[in-house]
Amino acid sequence: MNAMFMVFLVALQVFAAAMAPAADKTVIRVTGPDSMFGRLHTLSMLFERENPGTDVRVVRGATVDAVFSALARGETGVAMASRKINAAEKDAAKAKGVELTENLIGYGGIVIVTHVSNPLNELTVDQVKKLLSGEYTNWSECGAPPALVKVFRVGEKHPGTLVFMQEDFLGKPLASGAETMPDFAGVMAKVSGTPGAIGFVRIRDAFECPGQAVTKIMKIRAGVDAPAVLPCRGTVSDGSYPIRRPYYLYSNSRVSTEISKYIEYIKAKGWGQQTL
């Protein structure tokens, strides 16, 4: 065994030891989509600081569909979900003898963006629905000077947001002529460079990403007589901003004390921006 191999072997052992949880720690595995990873990862690190006997492993990249299946099979302790579980997924879990518990942990805002030349500063929820679905094809239908409406949408890379907008918010597909972009940064860029454009992005894409494209952020009215509300973490949290999507944590109803404590901690912290 040569010296170089010995150095490599020692380094590998040190790395493995660093990655493995301490023998006396309780491991909680949390799995879910990319859209929830950043916030949950930060909150989990805060939880570990206050509970040094617990090692929380937050794993990203799974679709919501897949994570419900993993939870039912016992492959994860907590499932992050950017939508409610459906009847088929509940039945699949019950077939394995697992009853799932739903925990609402907060809301994410959906921001409506337009080209900066748009003379309107606010829209009602009903107008947003008609614009995004293609029922309105000209801005004159919203009381603005005539201009063709061009809708930009995100693709399947962000299925949670897409499902929410089409199934929960609109109750129908987005406009057939909508142009699909690979990510929210692409939506922002296209709206920024296209007069007459409208799109939807997450609140973090509109306000918290360095170097994002310049667009007009629309104030939204829940109804004609309701106040026009600008999206921000505060107005999304208190419900005064009307376009918001829920985020959940799901667990086995026969959850361990450690997992129950973790979920209650996340719920108490809320879904606002957290820092370490």
Short mmCIF file of C-alpha atoms in Angstrom, two decimals:
data_model
loop_
_atom_site.label_atom_id
_atom_site.label_comp_id
_atom_site.label_asym_id
_atom_site.label_seq_id
_atom_site.Cartn_x
_atom_site.Cartn_y
_atom_site.Cartn_z
CA MET A 1 0.00 0.00 0.00
CA ASN A 2 1.72 3.19 -1.19
CA ALA A 3 1.80 6.50 0.67
CA MET A 4 -0.59 8.29 -1.70
CA PHE A 5 -3.22 5.60 -1.25
CA MET A 6 -2.82 5.77 2.54
CA VAL A 7 -3.39 9.57 2.43
CA PHE A 8 -6.50 9.06 0.29
CA LEU A 9 -7.86 6.37 2.63
CA VAL A 10 -7.38 8.53 5.72
CA ALA A 11 -9.03 11.52 4.02
CA LEU A 12 -11.98 9.34 3.00
CA GLN A 13 -12.41 8.10 6.57
CA VAL A 14 -12.31 11.65 7.93
CA PHE A 15 -14.92 12.78 5.38
CA ALA A 16 -17.20 9.84 6.18
CA ALA A 17 -16.93 10.55 9.89
CA ALA A 18 -17.83 14.19 9.33
CA MET A 19 -20.88 13.31 7.23
CA ALA A 20 -22.24 10.63 9.53
CA PRO A 21 -24.45 11.70 12.43
CA ALA A 22 -23.13 11.22 15.93
CA ALA A 23 -24.22 7.90 17.43
CA ASP A 24 -26.30 9.62 20.11
CA LYS A 25 -28.18 11.91 17.70
CA THR A 26 -31.70 11.40 16.39
CA VAL A 27 -31.87 11.72 12.60
CA ILE A 28 -34.90 13.36 10.96
CA ARG A 29 -35.08 13.04 7.19
CA VAL A 30 -37.06 15.77 5.41
CA THR A 31 -37.67 15.38 1.67
CA GLY A 32 -39.37 17.54 -0.94
CA PRO A 33 -39.25 19.91 -3.89
CA ASP A 34 -36.58 22.51 -4.61
CA SER A 35 -39.06 25.35 -4.05
CA MET A 36 -39.18 24.62 -0.31
CA PHE A 37 -35.58 23.57 0.26
CA GLY A 38 -33.93 26.92 1.04
CA ARG A 39 -36.36 28.00 3.74
CA LEU A 40 -36.63 24.53 5.32
CA HIS A 41 -32.87 24.09 5.30
CA THR A 42 -32.38 27.35 7.19
CA LEU A 43 -35.16 26.61 9.67
CA SER A 44 -33.77 23.11 10.21
CA MET A 45 -30.33 24.51 11.03
CA LEU A 46 -31.95 26.84 13.57
CA PHE A 47 -33.76 23.83 15.05
CA GLU A 48 -30.49 21.91 15.34
CA ARG A 49 -28.88 24.81 17.22
CA GLU A 50 -31.61 24.67 19.82
CA ASN A 51 -31.79 20.87 19.80
CA PRO A 52 -28.19 19.63 19.56
CA GLY A 53 -29.28 16.01 19.95
CA THR A 54 -31.05 16.06 16.59
CA ASP A 55 -29.58 15.82 13.08
CA VAL A 56 -32.02 17.09 10.43
CA ARG A 57 -31.28 15.94 6.88
CA VAL A 58 -33.17 18.12 4.34
CA VAL A 59 -33.09 16.52 0.89
CA ARG A 60 -34.17 18.43 -2.21
CA GLY A 61 -35.14 17.45 -5.72
CA ALA A 62 -38.12 15.13 -5.23
CA THR A 63 -41.45 15.97 -6.81
CA VAL A 64 -44.44 16.30 -4.48
CA ASP A 65 -45.93 13.13 -6.01
CA ALA A 66 -42.76 11.16 -5.26
CA VAL A 67 -42.35 12.46 -1.74
CA PHE A 68 -45.83 11.30 -0.70
CA SER A 69 -44.94 7.82 -1.90
CA ALA A 70 -41.63 7.94 -0.02
CA LEU A 71 -43.42 8.97 3.16
CA ALA A 72 -45.91 6.11 2.83
CA ARG A 73 -43.01 3.66 2.37
CA GLY A 74 -41.22 4.99 5.45
CA GLU A 75 -38.28 6.30 3.42
CA THR A 76 -38.57 9.81 4.88
CA GLY A 77 -39.88 11.15 8.16
CA VAL A 78 -41.29 14.41 6.87
CA ALA A 79 -42.56 15.35 3.42
CA MET A 80 -42.39 18.93 2.15
CA ALA A 81 -45.34 19.69 -0.12
CA SER A 82 -46.20 22.77 -2.12
CA ARG A 83 -49.77 21.54 -2.60
CA LYS A 84 -52.39 19.55 -0.68
CA ILE A 85 -52.33 15.80 -0.87
CA ASN A 86 -54.99 14.39 -3.19
CA ALA A 87 -57.45 11.56 -2.58
CA ALA A 88 -55.48 9.00 -4.60
CA GLU A 89 -52.29 9.73 -2.61
CA LYS A 90 -54.18 9.42 0.69
CA ASP A 91 -55.63 6.09 -0.42
CA ALA A 92 -52.20 4.82 -1.52
CA ALA A 93 -50.78 5.61 1.92
CA LYS A 94 -53.74 3.96 3.69
CA ALA A 95 -53.20 0.83 1.60
CA LYS A 96 -49.78 0.60 3.24
CA GLY A 97 -51.31 1.14 6.69
CA VAL A 98 -50.14 4.75 6.94
CA GLU A 99 -52.37 7.66 7.94
CA LEU A 100 -50.81 10.97 6.95
CA THR A 101 -51.06 14.17 9.00
CA GLU A 102 -51.18 17.57 7.27
CA ASN A 103 -49.47 20.63 8.75
CA LEU A 104 -49.91 24.04 7.11
CA ILE A 105 -46.67 25.94 7.73
CA GLY A 106 -47.21 29.13 5.74
CA TYR A 107 -47.85 30.79 2.42
CA GLY A 108 -45.80 31.89 -0.56
CA GLY A 109 -46.82 34.91 -2.61
CA ILE A 110 -47.38 34.79 -6.36
CA VAL A 111 -46.37 38.14 -7.86
CA ILE A 112 -47.94 39.47 -11.05
CA VAL A 113 -45.39 41.30 -13.20
CA THR A 114 -45.87 43.38 -16.35
CA HIS A 115 -43.71 45.45 -18.67
CA VAL A 116 -42.69 48.77 -17.11
CA SER A 117 -44.53 50.71 -19.83
CA ASN A 118 -47.87 49.35 -18.65
CA PRO A 119 -49.89 52.40 -17.50
CA LEU A 120 -51.81 50.34 -14.93
CA ASN A 121 -50.48 49.99 -11.40
CA GLU A 122 -53.07 47.58 -10.07
CA LEU A 123 -55.37 44.76 -11.15
CA THR A 124 -58.23 42.87 -9.55
CA VAL A 125 -57.95 39.11 -9.03
CA ASP A 126 -60.65 38.66 -11.67
CA GLN A 127 -58.68 40.72 -14.21
CA VAL A 128 -55.53 38.70 -13.51
CA LYS A 129 -57.45 35.48 -14.11
CA LYS A 130 -58.85 36.72 -17.41
CA LEU A 131 -55.48 37.99 -18.59
CA LEU A 132 -53.57 34.82 -17.73
CA SER A 133 -56.22 32.45 -19.08
CA GLY A 134 -56.48 34.26 -22.40
CA GLU A 135 -60.04 35.48 -21.90
CA TYR A 136 -58.67 39.02 -22.18
CA THR A 137 -56.37 39.45 -25.17
CA ASN A 138 -56.03 43.24 -25.14
CA TRP A 139 -55.12 45.56 -22.28
CA SER A 140 -58.01 47.84 -23.28
CA GLU A 141 -60.30 45.25 -21.64
CA CYS A 142 -58.74 46.31 -18.32
CA GLY A 143 -59.18 50.02 -19.05
CA ALA A 144 -55.68 50.65 -20.41
CA PRO A 145 -54.78 51.94 -23.90
CA PRO A 146 -55.02 49.25 -26.59
CA ALA A 147 -52.11 46.79 -26.59
CA LEU A 148 -52.00 43.05 -27.20
CA VAL A 149 -51.58 40.92 -24.08
CA LYS A 150 -48.59 38.57 -24.15
CA VAL A 151 -48.52 35.93 -21.39
CA PHE A 152 -45.27 34.35 -20.17
CA ARG A 153 -45.35 31.32 -17.91
CA VAL A 154 -42.97 28.94 -16.22
CA GLY A 155 -42.64 25.33 -17.37
CA GLU A 156 -42.61 21.92 -15.73
CA LYS A 157 -39.40 22.69 -13.82
CA HIS A 158 -41.66 24.29 -11.22
CA PRO A 159 -44.70 21.98 -11.21
CA GLY A 160 -45.98 23.12 -7.81
CA THR A 161 -46.43 26.72 -8.91
CA LEU A 162 -47.86 25.65 -12.25
CA VAL A 163 -50.39 23.32 -10.63
CA PHE A 164 -51.43 26.00 -8.16
CA MET A 165 -51.93 28.66 -10.82
CA GLN A 166 -53.90 26.45 -13.22
CA GLU A 167 -55.88 24.22 -10.85
CA ASP A 168 -56.33 26.30 -7.69
CA PHE A 169 -56.15 29.93 -8.85
CA LEU A 170 -57.46 29.91 -12.42
CA GLY A 171 -59.43 26.68 -12.36
CA LYS A 172 -58.47 26.28 -16.02
CA PRO A 173 -55.34 26.14 -18.23
CA LEU A 174 -53.22 29.19 -18.88
CA ALA A 175 -53.68 31.01 -22.21
CA SER A 176 -53.03 28.71 -25.15
CA GLY A 177 -50.69 31.29 -26.65
CA ALA A 178 -48.64 31.70 -23.48
CA GLU A 179 -44.89 31.37 -24.04
CA THR A 180 -43.21 28.92 -21.69
CA MET A 181 -39.89 29.81 -20.09
CA PRO A 182 -37.62 27.28 -18.33
CA ASP A 183 -37.51 29.17 -15.04
CA PHE A 184 -38.77 32.26 -13.22
CA ALA A 185 -35.69 34.29 -14.12
CA GLY A 186 -36.60 33.67 -17.76
CA VAL A 187 -40.16 34.87 -17.13
CA MET A 188 -38.84 38.06 -15.52
CA ALA A 189 -36.45 38.67 -18.42
CA LYS A 190 -39.10 38.13 -21.10
CA VAL A 191 -41.68 40.34 -19.36
CA SER A 192 -39.01 43.00 -18.88
CA GLY A 193 -38.27 43.10 -22.60
CA THR A 194 -41.77 42.71 -24.05
CA PRO A 195 -44.31 45.58 -24.11
CA GLY A 196 -47.79 44.27 -23.28
CA ALA A 197 -46.35 41.35 -21.34
CA ILE A 198 -47.69 39.80 -18.13
CA GLY A 199 -46.34 36.91 -16.10
CA PHE A 200 -46.30 35.40 -12.63
CA VAL A 201 -43.30 34.65 -10.43
CA ARG A 202 -42.65 33.75 -6.80
CA ILE A 203 -42.10 36.55 -4.33
CA ARG A 204 -38.42 35.66 -4.00
CA ASP A 205 -37.94 36.02 -7.77
CA ALA A 206 -39.48 39.49 -7.80
CA PHE A 207 -37.72 40.92 -4.74
CA GLU A 208 -34.94 38.71 -3.37
CA CYS A 209 -32.82 37.58 -6.34
CA PRO A 210 -29.79 39.77 -7.13
CA GLY A 211 -29.75 41.13 -10.65
CA GLN A 212 -33.34 40.27 -11.51
CA ALA A 213 -34.82 41.92 -14.61
CA VAL A 214 -36.76 45.16 -14.12
CA THR A 215 -40.54 44.76 -14.33
CA LYS A 216 -43.61 46.49 -12.93
CA ILE A 217 -44.93 44.77 -9.80
CA MET A 218 -48.72 44.92 -9.81
CA LYS A 219 -50.78 45.75 -6.74
CA ILE A 220 -53.71 43.34 -6.52
CA ARG A 221 -57.30 43.88 -5.37
CA ALA A 222 -59.24 40.90 -4.05
CA GLY A 223 -62.35 42.56 -5.50
CA VAL A 224 -63.42 45.80 -7.13
CA ASP A 225 -64.06 47.47 -3.75
CA ALA A 226 -61.07 45.92 -1.95
CA PRO A 227 -57.83 47.85 -1.38
CA ALA A 228 -54.97 47.41 -3.84
CA VAL A 229 -52.21 45.54 -2.01
CA LEU A 230 -48.54 45.30 -2.94
CA PRO A 231 -47.04 41.83 -2.42
CA CYS A 232 -44.45 41.42 0.33
CA ARG A 233 -43.73 38.84 2.99
CA GLY A 234 -45.93 40.69 5.47
CA THR A 235 -49.01 41.08 3.25
CA VAL A 236 -48.73 37.47 2.10
CA SER A 237 -48.49 36.26 5.70
CA ASP A 238 -51.48 38.27 6.97
CA GLY A 239 -53.61 37.41 3.93
CA SER A 240 -54.20 40.97 2.75
CA TYR A 241 -52.39 40.13 -0.51
CA PRO A 242 -54.83 37.75 -2.23
CA ILE A 243 -52.65 35.61 -4.53
CA ARG A 244 -50.81 33.22 -2.26
CA ARG A 245 -50.16 29.49 -2.22
CA PRO A 246 -49.93 27.24 0.84
CA TYR A 247 -46.95 25.16 1.91
CA TYR A 248 -47.28 22.00 3.98
CA LEU A 249 -45.35 19.43 5.94
CA TYR A 250 -46.81 15.92 6.00
CA SER A 251 -45.88 13.12 8.37
CA ASN A 252 -47.06 9.72 9.51
CA SER A 253 -49.79 10.19 12.14
CA ARG A 254 -47.81 7.80 14.37
CA VAL A 255 -44.94 10.26 14.32
CA SER A 256 -42.03 10.14 16.78
CA THR A 257 -41.71 12.73 19.55
CA GLU A 258 -38.66 14.22 17.81
CA ILE A 259 -40.45 14.68 14.49
CA SER A 260 -43.50 16.15 16.20
CA LYS A 261 -41.26 18.64 18.02
CA TYR A 262 -39.55 19.55 14.74
CA ILE A 263 -42.82 20.18 12.90
CA GLU A 264 -44.19 22.33 15.73
CA TYR A 265 -40.97 24.36 15.67
CA ILE A 266 -41.29 25.01 11.92
CA LYS A 267 -44.95 26.02 12.32
CA ALA A 268 -44.08 28.42 15.14
CA LYS A 269 -41.25 30.03 13.18
CA GLY A 270 -43.47 30.67 10.19
CA TRP A 271 -42.65 30.83 6.51
CA GLY A 272 -41.18 34.33 6.44
CA GLN A 273 -37.57 34.95 5.51
CA GLN A 274 -35.25 33.52 8.16
CA THR A 275 -31.55 34.11 8.76
CA LEU A 276 -28.99 32.07 10.65
#
